[in-house]
GROMACS .gro file of C-alpha atoms in nm:
model
  509
    1UNK     CA    1   3.814   1.811   1.717
    2UNK     CA    2   3.715   1.955   2.058
    3UNK     CA    3   3.516   1.641   2.132
    4UNK     CA    4   3.818   1.423   2.053
    5UNK     CA    5   4.034   1.633   2.285
    6UNK     CA    6   3.778   1.596   2.565
    7UNK     CA    7   3.773   1.220   2.521
    8UNK     CA    8   4.152   1.202   2.526
    9UNK     CA    9   4.165   1.425   2.834
   10UNK     CA   10   3.908   1.209   3.016
   11UNK     CA   11   4.100   0.895   2.928
   12UNK     CA   12   4.423   1.040   3.063
   13UNK     CA   13   4.254   1.147   3.389
   14UNK     CA   14   4.093   0.806   3.440
   15UNK     CA   15   4.419   0.624   3.369
   16UNK     CA   16   4.606   0.857   3.606
   17UNK     CA   17   4.364   0.792   3.895
   18UNK     CA   18   4.366   0.416   3.837
   19UNK     CA   19   4.747   0.414   3.825
   20UNK     CA   20   4.763   0.597   4.160
   21UNK     CA   21   4.512   0.352   4.307
   22UNK     CA   22   4.723   0.060   4.188
   23UNK     CA   23   5.042   0.206   4.334
   24UNK     CA   24   4.892   0.268   4.680
   25UNK     CA   25   4.664  -0.039   4.685
   26UNK     CA   26   4.875  -0.222   4.945
   27UNK     CA   27   5.000   0.076   5.146
   28UNK     CA   28   4.699   0.312   5.164
   29UNK     CA   29   4.379   0.144   5.055
   30UNK     CA   30   4.155   0.433   5.165
   31UNK     CA   31   4.342   0.674   4.937
   32UNK     CA   32   4.337   0.414   4.660
   33UNK     CA   33   3.956   0.394   4.691
   34UNK     CA   34   3.931   0.773   4.655
   35UNK     CA   35   4.121   0.757   4.327
   36UNK     CA   36   3.896   0.474   4.206
   37UNK     CA   37   3.589   0.686   4.289
   38UNK     CA   38   3.731   0.984   4.100
   39UNK     CA   39   3.803   0.765   3.798
   40UNK     CA   40   3.448   0.626   3.826
   41UNK     CA   41   3.295   0.976   3.827
   42UNK     CA   42   3.496   1.095   3.524
   43UNK     CA   43   3.422   0.785   3.315
   44UNK     CA   44   3.053   0.799   3.408
   45UNK     CA   45   3.021   1.156   3.278
   46UNK     CA   46   3.203   1.066   2.958
   47UNK     CA   47   3.014   0.957   2.645
   48UNK     CA   48   3.290   0.707   2.566
   49UNK     CA   49   3.165   0.349   2.624
   50UNK     CA   50   3.513   0.208   2.576
   51UNK     CA   51   3.651   0.435   2.849
   52UNK     CA   52   3.366   0.346   3.087
   53UNK     CA   53   3.416  -0.026   3.046
   54UNK     CA   54   3.794   0.003   3.065
   55UNK     CA   55   3.736   0.159   3.405
   56UNK     CA   56   3.507  -0.130   3.507
   57UNK     CA   57   3.775  -0.383   3.408
   58UNK     CA   58   4.059  -0.202   3.587
   59UNK     CA   59   3.854  -0.130   3.902
   60UNK     CA   60   3.743  -0.494   3.915
   61UNK     CA   61   4.108  -0.606   3.918
   62UNK     CA   62   4.192  -0.366   4.199
   63UNK     CA   63   3.904  -0.487   4.417
   64UNK     CA   64   3.984  -0.847   4.326
   65UNK     CA   65   4.344  -0.806   4.441
   66UNK     CA   66   4.208  -0.672   4.768
   67UNK     CA   67   3.978  -0.978   4.794
   68UNK     CA   68   3.668  -0.755   4.785
   69UNK     CA   69   3.490  -0.999   4.561
   70UNK     CA   70   3.135  -0.864   4.566
   71UNK     CA   71   3.237  -0.526   4.420
   72UNK     CA   72   3.491  -0.691   4.190
   73UNK     CA   73   3.219  -0.919   4.054
   74UNK     CA   74   2.978  -0.629   3.998
   75UNK     CA   75   3.236  -0.434   3.796
   76UNK     CA   76   3.340  -0.745   3.605
   77UNK     CA   77   2.982  -0.824   3.506
   78UNK     CA   78   2.932  -0.468   3.377
   79UNK     CA   79   3.249  -0.488   3.168
   80UNK     CA   80   3.172  -0.841   3.050
   81UNK     CA   81   2.831  -0.738   2.908
   82UNK     CA   82   3.005  -0.472   2.696
   83UNK     CA   83   3.312  -0.664   2.581
   84UNK     CA   84   3.136  -0.989   2.489
   85UNK     CA   85   2.985  -0.794   2.196
   86UNK     CA   86   3.283  -0.568   2.117
   87UNK     CA   87   3.605  -0.747   2.217
   88UNK     CA   88   3.587  -1.120   2.282
   89UNK     CA   89   3.951  -1.142   2.399
   90UNK     CA   90   3.894  -0.887   2.675
   91UNK     CA   91   3.561  -1.054   2.751
   92UNK     CA   92   3.746  -1.383   2.806
   93UNK     CA   93   3.994  -1.215   3.045
   94UNK     CA   94   3.704  -1.072   3.245
   95UNK     CA   95   3.518  -1.404   3.244
   96UNK     CA   96   3.830  -1.561   3.398
   97UNK     CA   97   3.806  -1.327   3.697
   98UNK     CA   98   3.431  -1.393   3.726
   99UNK     CA   99   3.503  -1.765   3.733
  100UNK     CA  100   3.779  -1.727   3.995
  101UNK     CA  101   3.550  -1.523   4.220
  102UNK     CA  102   3.282  -1.792   4.190
  103UNK     CA  103   3.541  -2.055   4.278
  104UNK     CA  104   3.666  -1.859   4.580
  105UNK     CA  105   3.305  -1.828   4.697
  106UNK     CA  106   3.258  -2.206   4.660
  107UNK     CA  107   3.025  -2.178   4.361
  108UNK     CA  108   3.216  -2.458   4.188
  109UNK     CA  109   2.959  -2.552   3.924
  110UNK     CA  110   2.934  -2.196   3.793
  111UNK     CA  111   3.312  -2.155   3.807
  112UNK     CA  112   3.375  -2.476   3.609
  113UNK     CA  113   3.133  -2.366   3.336
  114UNK     CA  114   3.320  -2.035   3.293
  115UNK     CA  115   3.666  -2.195   3.303
  116UNK     CA  116   3.572  -2.447   3.033
  117UNK     CA  117   3.450  -2.160   2.810
  118UNK     CA  118   3.770  -1.965   2.874
  119UNK     CA  119   3.994  -2.262   2.798
  120UNK     CA  120   3.832  -2.355   2.465
  121UNK     CA  121   3.811  -1.994   2.343
  122UNK     CA  122   4.174  -1.910   2.425
  123UNK     CA  123   4.305  -2.243   2.298
  124UNK     CA  124   4.139  -2.168   1.962
  125UNK     CA  125   4.298  -1.822   1.938
  126UNK     CA  126   4.634  -1.959   2.064
  127UNK     CA  127   4.632  -1.752   2.382
  128UNK     CA  128   4.818  -2.020   2.576
  129UNK     CA  129   4.871  -1.806   2.886
  130UNK     CA  130   4.497  -1.765   2.959
  131UNK     CA  131   4.425  -2.121   2.842
  132UNK     CA  132   4.680  -2.250   3.097
  133UNK     CA  133   4.527  -2.034   3.372
  134UNK     CA  134   4.185  -2.182   3.299
  135UNK     CA  135   4.326  -2.537   3.318
  136UNK     CA  136   4.498  -2.455   3.648
  137UNK     CA  137   4.178  -2.322   3.795
  138UNK     CA  138   3.981  -2.628   3.684
  139UNK     CA  139   4.249  -2.849   3.840
  140UNK     CA  140   4.232  -2.652   4.167
  141UNK     CA  141   3.853  -2.698   4.186
  142UNK     CA  142   3.899  -3.073   4.144
  143UNK     CA  143   4.185  -3.078   4.401
  144UNK     CA  144   3.968  -2.905   4.662
  145UNK     CA  145   3.692  -3.155   4.580
  146UNK     CA  146   3.943  -3.436   4.656
  147UNK     CA  147   3.941  -3.552   4.291
  148UNK     CA  148   4.319  -3.572   4.282
  149UNK     CA  149   4.366  -3.765   3.957
  150UNK     CA  150   4.143  -3.520   3.768
  151UNK     CA  151   4.336  -3.232   3.924
  152UNK     CA  152   4.672  -3.380   3.818
  153UNK     CA  153   4.539  -3.430   3.464
  154UNK     CA  154   4.440  -3.065   3.429
  155UNK     CA  155   4.763  -2.939   3.588
  156UNK     CA  156   4.966  -3.143   3.339
  157UNK     CA  157   4.762  -2.992   3.055
  158UNK     CA  158   4.830  -2.647   3.201
  159UNK     CA  159   5.205  -2.718   3.208
  160UNK     CA  160   5.190  -2.828   2.841
  161UNK     CA  161   5.016  -2.503   2.749
  162UNK     CA  162   5.262  -2.295   2.953
  163UNK     CA  163   5.549  -2.433   2.740
  164UNK     CA  164   5.411  -2.223   2.451
  165UNK     CA  165   5.440  -1.899   2.649
  166UNK     CA  166   5.732  -1.702   2.790
  167UNK     CA  167   5.529  -1.580   3.088
  168UNK     CA  168   5.699  -1.688   3.415
  169UNK     CA  169   5.390  -1.644   3.639
  170UNK     CA  170   5.186  -1.908   3.457
  171UNK     CA  171   5.477  -2.152   3.469
  172UNK     CA  172   5.513  -2.088   3.843
  173UNK     CA  173   5.140  -2.134   3.909
  174UNK     CA  174   5.115  -2.450   3.694
  175UNK     CA  175   5.412  -2.628   3.853
  176UNK     CA  176   5.317  -2.517   4.207
  177UNK     CA  177   4.966  -2.654   4.167
  178UNK     CA  178   5.101  -2.975   4.014
  179UNK     CA  179   5.339  -3.017   4.310
  180UNK     CA  180   5.050  -2.972   4.558
  181UNK     CA  181   4.846  -3.235   4.373
  182UNK     CA  182   5.137  -3.480   4.380
  183UNK     CA  183   5.174  -3.418   4.756
  184UNK     CA  184   4.803  -3.483   4.804
  185UNK     CA  185   4.861  -3.819   4.634
  186UNK     CA  186   5.158  -3.884   4.868
  187UNK     CA  187   5.409  -3.872   4.580
  188UNK     CA  188   5.633  -3.657   4.798
  189UNK     CA  189   5.964  -3.705   4.615
  190UNK     CA  190   5.818  -3.587   4.285
  191UNK     CA  191   5.631  -3.313   4.464
  192UNK     CA  192   5.951  -3.177   4.627
  193UNK     CA  193   6.127  -3.177   4.289
  194UNK     CA  194   5.846  -2.968   4.144
  195UNK     CA  195   5.862  -2.723   4.436
  196UNK     CA  196   6.241  -2.687   4.395
  197UNK     CA  197   6.192  -2.627   4.020
  198UNK     CA  198   5.944  -2.351   4.097
  199UNK     CA  199   6.185  -2.199   4.351
  200UNK     CA  200   6.448  -2.177   4.079
  201UNK     CA  201   6.200  -2.000   3.849
  202UNK     CA  202   6.132  -1.746   4.124
  203UNK     CA  203   6.494  -1.680   4.208
  204UNK     CA  204   6.491  -1.347   4.027
  205UNK     CA  205   6.125  -1.258   4.085
  206UNK     CA  206   6.007  -0.981   4.315
  207UNK     CA  207   5.636  -1.039   4.259
  208UNK     CA  208   5.491  -1.051   4.614
  209UNK     CA  209   5.173  -1.228   4.505
  210UNK     CA  210   5.358  -1.515   4.333
  211UNK     CA  211   5.619  -1.545   4.609
  212UNK     CA  212   5.357  -1.549   4.885
  213UNK     CA  213   5.151  -1.821   4.720
  214UNK     CA  214   5.453  -2.036   4.645
  215UNK     CA  215   5.607  -2.005   4.995
  216UNK     CA  216   5.269  -2.085   5.154
  217UNK     CA  217   5.225  -2.397   4.940
  218UNK     CA  218   5.587  -2.512   5.004
  219UNK     CA  219   5.541  -2.455   5.380
  220UNK     CA  220   5.227  -2.667   5.386
  221UNK     CA  221   5.408  -2.942   5.195
  222UNK     CA  222   5.697  -2.955   5.447
  223UNK     CA  223   5.454  -2.952   5.740
  224UNK     CA  224   5.267  -3.252   5.592
  225UNK     CA  225   5.593  -3.451   5.568
  226UNK     CA  226   5.693  -3.340   5.919
  227UNK     CA  227   5.982  -3.114   5.815
  228UNK     CA  228   5.864  -2.842   6.051
  229UNK     CA  229   6.176  -2.623   6.041
  230UNK     CA  230   6.141  -2.589   5.663
  231UNK     CA  231   5.768  -2.541   5.703
  232UNK     CA  232   5.825  -2.249   5.944
  233UNK     CA  233   6.104  -2.104   5.725
  234UNK     CA  234   5.883  -2.089   5.414
  235UNK     CA  235   5.580  -1.972   5.611
  236UNK     CA  236   5.784  -1.679   5.749
  237UNK     CA  237   5.901  -1.598   5.392
  238UNK     CA  238   5.538  -1.601   5.284
  239UNK     CA  239   5.449  -1.360   5.564
  240UNK     CA  240   5.732  -1.127   5.463
  241UNK     CA  241   5.588  -1.100   5.108
  242UNK     CA  242   5.220  -1.079   5.206
  243UNK     CA  243   5.125  -0.714   5.158
  244UNK     CA  244   4.754  -0.707   5.249
  245UNK     CA  245   4.664  -0.793   5.605
  246UNK     CA  246   4.296  -0.862   5.548
  247UNK     CA  247   4.309  -1.083   5.242
  248UNK     CA  248   4.255  -1.449   5.156
  249UNK     CA  249   4.624  -1.479   5.077
  250UNK     CA  250   4.729  -1.348   5.417
  251UNK     CA  251   4.469  -1.571   5.581
  252UNK     CA  252   4.634  -1.874   5.416
  253UNK     CA  253   4.982  -1.750   5.525
  254UNK     CA  254   4.872  -1.714   5.889
  255UNK     CA  255   4.708  -2.056   5.875
  256UNK     CA  256   5.035  -2.208   5.748
  257UNK     CA  257   5.228  -2.031   6.029
  258UNK     CA  258   5.009  -2.137   6.319
  259UNK     CA  259   4.994  -2.495   6.190
  260UNK     CA  260   5.372  -2.510   6.135
  261UNK     CA  261   5.448  -2.386   6.490
  262UNK     CA  262   5.181  -2.616   6.626
  263UNK     CA  263   5.345  -2.914   6.454
  264UNK     CA  264   5.681  -2.807   6.597
  265UNK     CA  265   5.529  -2.785   6.946
  266UNK     CA  266   5.566  -2.408   6.984
  267UNK     CA  267   5.211  -2.357   7.108
  268UNK     CA  268   5.263  -1.999   7.220
  269UNK     CA  269   5.353  -1.876   6.875
  270UNK     CA  270   5.096  -2.106   6.726
  271UNK     CA  271   4.830  -1.945   6.947
  272UNK     CA  272   4.946  -1.594   6.854
  273UNK     CA  273   4.928  -1.668   6.482
  274UNK     CA  274   4.594  -1.845   6.523
  275UNK     CA  275   4.445  -1.531   6.682
  276UNK     CA  276   4.572  -1.325   6.389
  277UNK     CA  277   4.437  -1.588   6.150
  278UNK     CA  278   4.099  -1.585   6.325
  279UNK     CA  279   4.078  -1.205   6.309
  280UNK     CA  280   4.159  -1.201   5.938
  281UNK     CA  281   3.913  -1.482   5.870
  282UNK     CA  282   3.635  -1.296   6.052
  283UNK     CA  283   3.713  -0.969   5.877
  284UNK     CA  284   3.687  -1.131   5.537
  285UNK     CA  285   3.324  -1.217   5.614
  286UNK     CA  286   3.311  -1.478   5.342
  287UNK     CA  287   2.947  -1.567   5.395
  288UNK     CA  288   2.833  -1.206   5.355
  289UNK     CA  289   3.048  -1.162   5.047
  290UNK     CA  290   2.910  -1.484   4.907
  291UNK     CA  291   2.559  -1.348   4.960
  292UNK     CA  292   2.655  -1.020   4.792
  293UNK     CA  293   2.808  -1.209   4.502
  294UNK     CA  294   2.499  -1.423   4.469
  295UNK     CA  295   2.290  -1.107   4.481
  296UNK     CA  296   2.505  -0.948   4.211
  297UNK     CA  297   2.481  -1.261   4.002
  298UNK     CA  298   2.102  -1.270   4.040
  299UNK     CA  299   2.080  -0.902   3.947
  300UNK     CA  300   2.299  -0.964   3.642
  301UNK     CA  301   2.091  -1.266   3.543
  302UNK     CA  302   1.772  -1.064   3.593
  303UNK     CA  303   1.916  -0.786   3.379
  304UNK     CA  304   2.011  -1.037   3.109
  305UNK     CA  305   1.664  -1.192   3.125
  306UNK     CA  306   1.506  -0.848   3.099
  307UNK     CA  307   1.723  -0.771   2.797
  308UNK     CA  308   1.637  -1.108   2.641
  309UNK     CA  309   1.269  -1.056   2.717
  310UNK     CA  310   1.280  -0.708   2.566
  311UNK     CA  311   1.460  -0.848   2.262
  312UNK     CA  312   1.203  -1.126   2.231
  313UNK     CA  313   0.921  -0.874   2.273
  314UNK     CA  314   1.082  -0.652   2.008
  315UNK     CA  315   1.111  -0.951   1.776
  316UNK     CA  316   0.749  -1.045   1.851
  317UNK     CA  317   0.634  -0.689   1.786
  318UNK     CA  318   0.838  -0.677   1.466
  319UNK     CA  319   0.700  -1.015   1.362
  320UNK     CA  320   0.344  -0.904   1.443
  321UNK     CA  321   0.398  -0.579   1.254
  322UNK     CA  322   0.535  -0.775   0.957
  323UNK     CA  323   0.232  -1.006   0.966
  324UNK     CA  324  -0.004  -0.706   0.987
  325UNK     CA  325   0.174  -0.537   0.697
  326UNK     CA  326   0.159  -0.857   0.494
  327UNK     CA  327  -0.210  -0.894   0.578
  328UNK     CA  328  -0.273  -0.531   0.480
  329UNK     CA  329  -0.091  -0.588   0.150
  330UNK     CA  330  -0.281  -0.912   0.089
  331UNK     CA  331  -0.615  -0.755   0.182
  332UNK     CA  332  -0.538  -0.454  -0.038
  333UNK     CA  333  -0.440  -0.682  -0.324
  334UNK     CA  334  -0.752  -0.893  -0.270
  335UNK     CA  335  -0.970  -0.581  -0.251
  336UNK     CA  336  -0.809  -0.452  -0.569
  337UNK     CA  337  -0.870  -0.786  -0.745
  338UNK     CA  338  -1.229  -0.802  -0.618
  339UNK     CA  339  -1.294  -0.440  -0.715
  340UNK     CA  340  -1.147  -0.502  -1.056
  341UNK     CA  341  -1.350  -0.821  -1.088
  342UNK     CA  342  -1.665  -0.636  -0.976
  343UNK     CA  343  -1.595  -0.354  -1.221
  344UNK     CA  344  -1.545  -0.609  -1.496
  345UNK     CA  345  -1.875  -0.774  -1.401
  346UNK     CA  346  -2.051  -0.437  -1.398
  347UNK     CA  347  -1.886  -0.347  -1.725
  348UNK     CA  348  -1.983  -0.678  -1.879
  349UNK     CA  349  -2.341  -0.639  -1.749
  350UNK     CA  350  -2.362  -0.286  -1.883
  351UNK     CA  351  -2.222  -0.397  -2.215
  352UNK     CA  352  -2.465  -0.690  -2.218
  353UNK     CA  353  -2.759  -0.467  -2.120
  354UNK     CA  354  -2.653  -0.213  -2.380
  355UNK     CA  355  -2.626  -0.485  -2.640
  356UNK     CA  356  -2.972  -0.619  -2.547
  357UNK     CA  357  -3.110  -0.267  -2.547
  358UNK     CA  358  -2.961  -0.200  -2.888
  359UNK     CA  359  -3.092  -0.531  -3.015
  360UNK     CA  360  -3.437  -0.458  -2.875
  361UNK     CA  361  -3.424  -0.108  -3.018
  362UNK     CA  362  -3.323  -0.244  -3.356
  363UNK     CA  363  -3.592  -0.510  -3.338
  364UNK     CA  364  -3.851  -0.251  -3.237
  365UNK     CA  365  -3.739  -0.016  -3.511
  366UNK     CA  366  -3.752  -0.304  -3.758
  367UNK     CA  367  -4.097  -0.400  -3.633
  368UNK     CA  368  -4.219  -0.040  -3.668
  369UNK     CA  369  -4.073  -0.013  -4.016
  370UNK     CA  370  -4.234  -0.345  -4.111
  371UNK     CA  371  -4.571  -0.227  -3.977
  372UNK     CA  372  -4.536   0.104  -4.161
  373UNK     CA  373  -4.445  -0.080  -4.479
  374UNK     CA  374  -4.746  -0.312  -4.448
  375UNK     CA  375  -4.980  -0.027  -4.358
  376UNK     CA  376  -4.853   0.197  -4.639
  377UNK     CA  377  -4.881  -0.090  -4.880
  378UNK     CA  378  -5.241  -0.150  -4.774
  379UNK     CA  379  -5.319   0.223  -4.799
  380UNK     CA  380  -5.159   0.247  -5.137
  381UNK     CA  381  -5.357  -0.055  -5.253
  382UNK     CA  382  -5.682   0.106  -5.127
  383UNK     CA  383  -5.592   0.433  -5.300
  384UNK     CA  384  -5.508   0.247  -5.619
  385UNK     CA  385  -5.837   0.060  -5.602
  386UNK     CA  386  -6.027   0.383  -5.535
  387UNK     CA  387  -5.853   0.573  -5.813
  388UNK     CA  388  -5.917   0.289  -6.055
  389UNK     CA  389  -6.282   0.277  -5.948
  390UNK     CA  390  -6.316   0.657  -5.997
  391UNK     CA  391  -6.141   0.643  -6.334
  392UNK     CA  392  -6.383   0.375  -6.448
  393UNK     CA  393  -6.681   0.584  -6.326
  394UNK     CA  394  -6.550   0.896  -6.499
  395UNK     CA  395  -6.509   0.705  -6.820
  396UNK     CA  396  -6.864   0.570  -6.788
  397UNK     CA  397  -7.012   0.913  -6.711
  398UNK     CA  398  -6.834   1.074  -7.001
  399UNK     CA  399  -7.047   0.862  -7.230
  400UNK     CA  400  -7.355   1.042  -7.096
  401UNK     CA  401  -7.485   1.339  -7.299
  402UNK     CA  402  -7.668   1.495  -7.003
  403UNK     CA  403  -7.446   1.783  -6.888
  404UNK     CA  404  -7.625   1.841  -6.558
  405UNK     CA  405  -7.605   1.475  -6.468
  406UNK     CA  406  -7.234   1.476  -6.558
  407UNK     CA  407  -7.163   1.775  -6.334
  408UNK     CA  408  -7.348   1.612  -6.051
  409UNK     CA  409  -7.149   1.293  -6.084
  410UNK     CA  410  -6.819   1.483  -6.109
  411UNK     CA  411  -6.897   1.676  -5.790
  412UNK     CA  412  -6.974   1.346  -5.621
  413UNK     CA  413  -6.637   1.206  -5.734
  414UNK     CA  414  -6.457   1.519  -5.610
  415UNK     CA  415  -6.629   1.482  -5.269
  416UNK     CA  416  -6.524   1.119  -5.246
  417UNK     CA  417  -6.164   1.209  -5.334
  418UNK     CA  418  -6.158   1.483  -5.070
  419UNK     CA  419  -6.304   1.254  -4.807
  420UNK     CA  420  -6.063   0.978  -4.897
  421UNK     CA  421  -5.771   1.220  -4.872
  422UNK     CA  422  -5.872   1.315  -4.518
  423UNK     CA  423  -5.920   0.952  -4.424
  424UNK     CA  424  -5.578   0.870  -4.567
  425UNK     CA  425  -5.408   1.135  -4.353
  426UNK     CA  426  -5.583   1.010  -4.043
  427UNK     CA  427  -5.505   0.651  -4.127
  428UNK     CA  428  -5.134   0.739  -4.155
  429UNK     CA  429  -5.153   0.930  -3.823
  430UNK     CA  430  -5.319   0.630  -3.655
  431UNK     CA  431  -5.051   0.403  -3.799
  432UNK     CA  432  -4.766   0.605  -3.659
  433UNK     CA  433  -4.943   0.666  -3.325
  434UNK     CA  434  -5.008   0.291  -3.280
  435UNK     CA  435  -4.642   0.220  -3.350
  436UNK     CA  436  -4.547   0.434  -3.050
  437UNK     CA  437  -4.843   0.373  -2.821
  438UNK     CA  438  -4.950   0.032  -2.947
  439UNK     CA  439  -5.183  -0.049  -2.654
  440UNK     CA  440  -5.334   0.297  -2.594
  441UNK     CA  441  -5.653   0.251  -2.791
  442UNK     CA  442  -5.713  -0.093  -2.641
  443UNK     CA  443  -5.672   0.038  -2.285
  444UNK     CA  444  -5.889   0.342  -2.364
  445UNK     CA  445  -6.171   0.134  -2.507
  446UNK     CA  446  -6.158  -0.106  -2.211
  447UNK     CA  447  -6.230   0.186  -1.977
  448UNK     CA  448  -6.459   0.383  -2.207
  449UNK     CA  449  -6.607   0.158  -2.476
  450UNK     CA  450  -6.873   0.418  -2.581
  451UNK     CA  451  -6.625   0.670  -2.729
  452UNK     CA  452  -6.669   0.767  -3.093
  453UNK     CA  453  -6.388   0.767  -3.352
  454UNK     CA  454  -6.368   1.148  -3.331
  455UNK     CA  455  -6.339   1.129  -2.950
  456UNK     CA  456  -6.076   0.857  -2.975
  457UNK     CA  457  -5.883   1.079  -3.216
  458UNK     CA  458  -5.910   1.376  -2.973
  459UNK     CA  459  -5.777   1.151  -2.691
  460UNK     CA  460  -5.477   1.061  -2.909
  461UNK     CA  461  -5.403   1.433  -2.972
  462UNK     CA  462  -5.428   1.506  -2.597
  463UNK     CA  463  -5.202   1.205  -2.524
  464UNK     CA  464  -4.944   1.374  -2.745
  465UNK     CA  465  -4.986   1.690  -2.529
  466UNK     CA  466  -5.101   1.899  -2.827
  467UNK     CA  467  -5.263   2.233  -2.754
  468UNK     CA  468  -5.617   2.322  -2.867
  469UNK     CA  469  -5.467   2.545  -3.138
  470UNK     CA  470  -5.251   2.257  -3.269
  471UNK     CA  471  -5.551   2.023  -3.275
  472UNK     CA  472  -5.763   2.289  -3.456
  473UNK     CA  473  -5.493   2.329  -3.720
  474UNK     CA  474  -5.475   1.952  -3.778
  475UNK     CA  475  -5.851   1.896  -3.786
  476UNK     CA  476  -5.923   2.212  -3.987
  477UNK     CA  477  -6.167   2.335  -3.720
  478UNK     CA  478  -6.185   2.634  -3.485
  479UNK     CA  479  -6.017   2.653  -3.144
  480UNK     CA  480  -6.359   2.712  -2.987
  481UNK     CA  481  -6.485   2.391  -3.146
  482UNK     CA  482  -6.184   2.200  -3.005
  483UNK     CA  483  -6.242   2.347  -2.655
  484UNK     CA  484  -6.608   2.240  -2.669
  485UNK     CA  485  -6.501   1.892  -2.779
  486UNK     CA  486  -6.258   1.873  -2.484
  487UNK     CA  487  -6.538   1.973  -2.244
  488UNK     CA  488  -6.769   1.706  -2.383
  489UNK     CA  489  -6.488   1.448  -2.367
  490UNK     CA  490  -6.415   1.538  -2.003
  491UNK     CA  491  -6.779   1.485  -1.918
  492UNK     CA  492  -6.789   1.154  -2.104
  493UNK     CA  493  -6.479   1.034  -1.922
  494UNK     CA  494  -6.643   1.120  -1.586
  495UNK     CA  495  -6.403   1.398  -1.491
  496UNK     CA  496  -6.649   1.689  -1.467
  497UNK     CA  497  -6.676   1.700  -1.087
  498UNK     CA  498  -6.312   1.612  -1.015
  499UNK     CA  499  -5.984   1.803  -0.994
  500UNK     CA  500  -5.813   1.559  -1.232
  501UNK     CA  501  -5.671   1.727  -1.540
  502UNK     CA  502  -5.778   1.579  -1.873
  503UNK     CA  503  -5.418   1.547  -2.006
  504UNK     CA  504  -5.293   1.380  -1.686
  505UNK     CA  505  -5.578   1.132  -1.688
  506UNK     CA  506  -5.527   1.037  -2.056
  507UNK     CA  507  -5.144   1.028  -2.022
  508UNK     CA  508  -5.176   0.764  -1.750
  509UNK     CA  509  -5.380   0.528  -1.974
   0.00000   0.00000   0.00000
């Protein structure tokens, strides 16, 4: 709430200073400028953009009415940049002043461009007053370029638009300009009728600006048709209403006066008014103002270009950022797809390797089982054959009556059974050992072909990392006997004078 009060207070202060400046604009310009400066300072400190740009618009009008066009243009350009985005109607009003200043400074091409924009915009929104002003200004540019028919055409359009408005000033301006164009075409009767019609419109007006312009134009018309008394009369009326000594309007009034007296032959008065005219003309310093306006225009254009460049750079940065983000997303998606694809490949390979491994394992297990089955079958067949052979021998010996011979033969059979039992155990051990280490014996015999069966068997036990005690238990011998066998084996393998361990050497075969 406090903030709102501050804004309202600032607005009231700015409006108060601008009102004072407007009231004393013609009588005390220095004091008026002080009030404009105070309004400028207050609006600048305010955070209210609308207030700041309202000040620009009002201050521009004040400087424009004083014919200080360079400052007026600068303020107008500031306000125009704000209102063209926020209030197009106000922006069009400001653009009209920008165009007029360009026209007054002889920048006709730029002025025409602005006036055309103003006319079409205001015609579309049915603002006939501003549309008619734009048409008048276009006509005036053509009149000063000696394109009289084009000027008349635009003035007639302005009059048509002014019919739709109740504003007297635009009617006065439109008909006055039309009368001047008719006079330039030497249609003096019609021109005088138009001037008289305008005079009737102004009969109750006390607007010094309108009255001065009209009386100046009417004076020039009468001078051109050699009615010098009327020319002087209206020129004097124009001077009576001209409030600002150093202004373009007063310059035109003094020009009309010295030319009217010159045409009448009153050279003394003509000379006096010419000196005043010359002083005013010099004080206006049109060329310097034109340079300042051009400078202001260039600065405004540079500012606009900088803003456009910054906008384009922002768009480019945003576009680049968008492209980078899209690329990051695409690369991430591609990386994800590739990673997933790679994982699938690895998974498939692992599954395939596992399947092959399982198949190989199954095949190996099947092969081992088949070998065991064949070996066991062969062993069983040998046992069966042996048992049958022994049974037949026992039966044959039982027929003998010699007891001692029978005992001897039975002991022999028992010995053969015992020996066969031991051989059967070792044969089964060799079978299972070969299933696991199927090339061990072949490799061992390639290196050491002179090893006995007992030594080969001891190598197999050592390959299995059995201790001397374990080997003694299996072979039904003493540990000392096993240790001696290991020593002899080490010597036979050529390891006696080396640091190589017997188990390590055999395990590497």
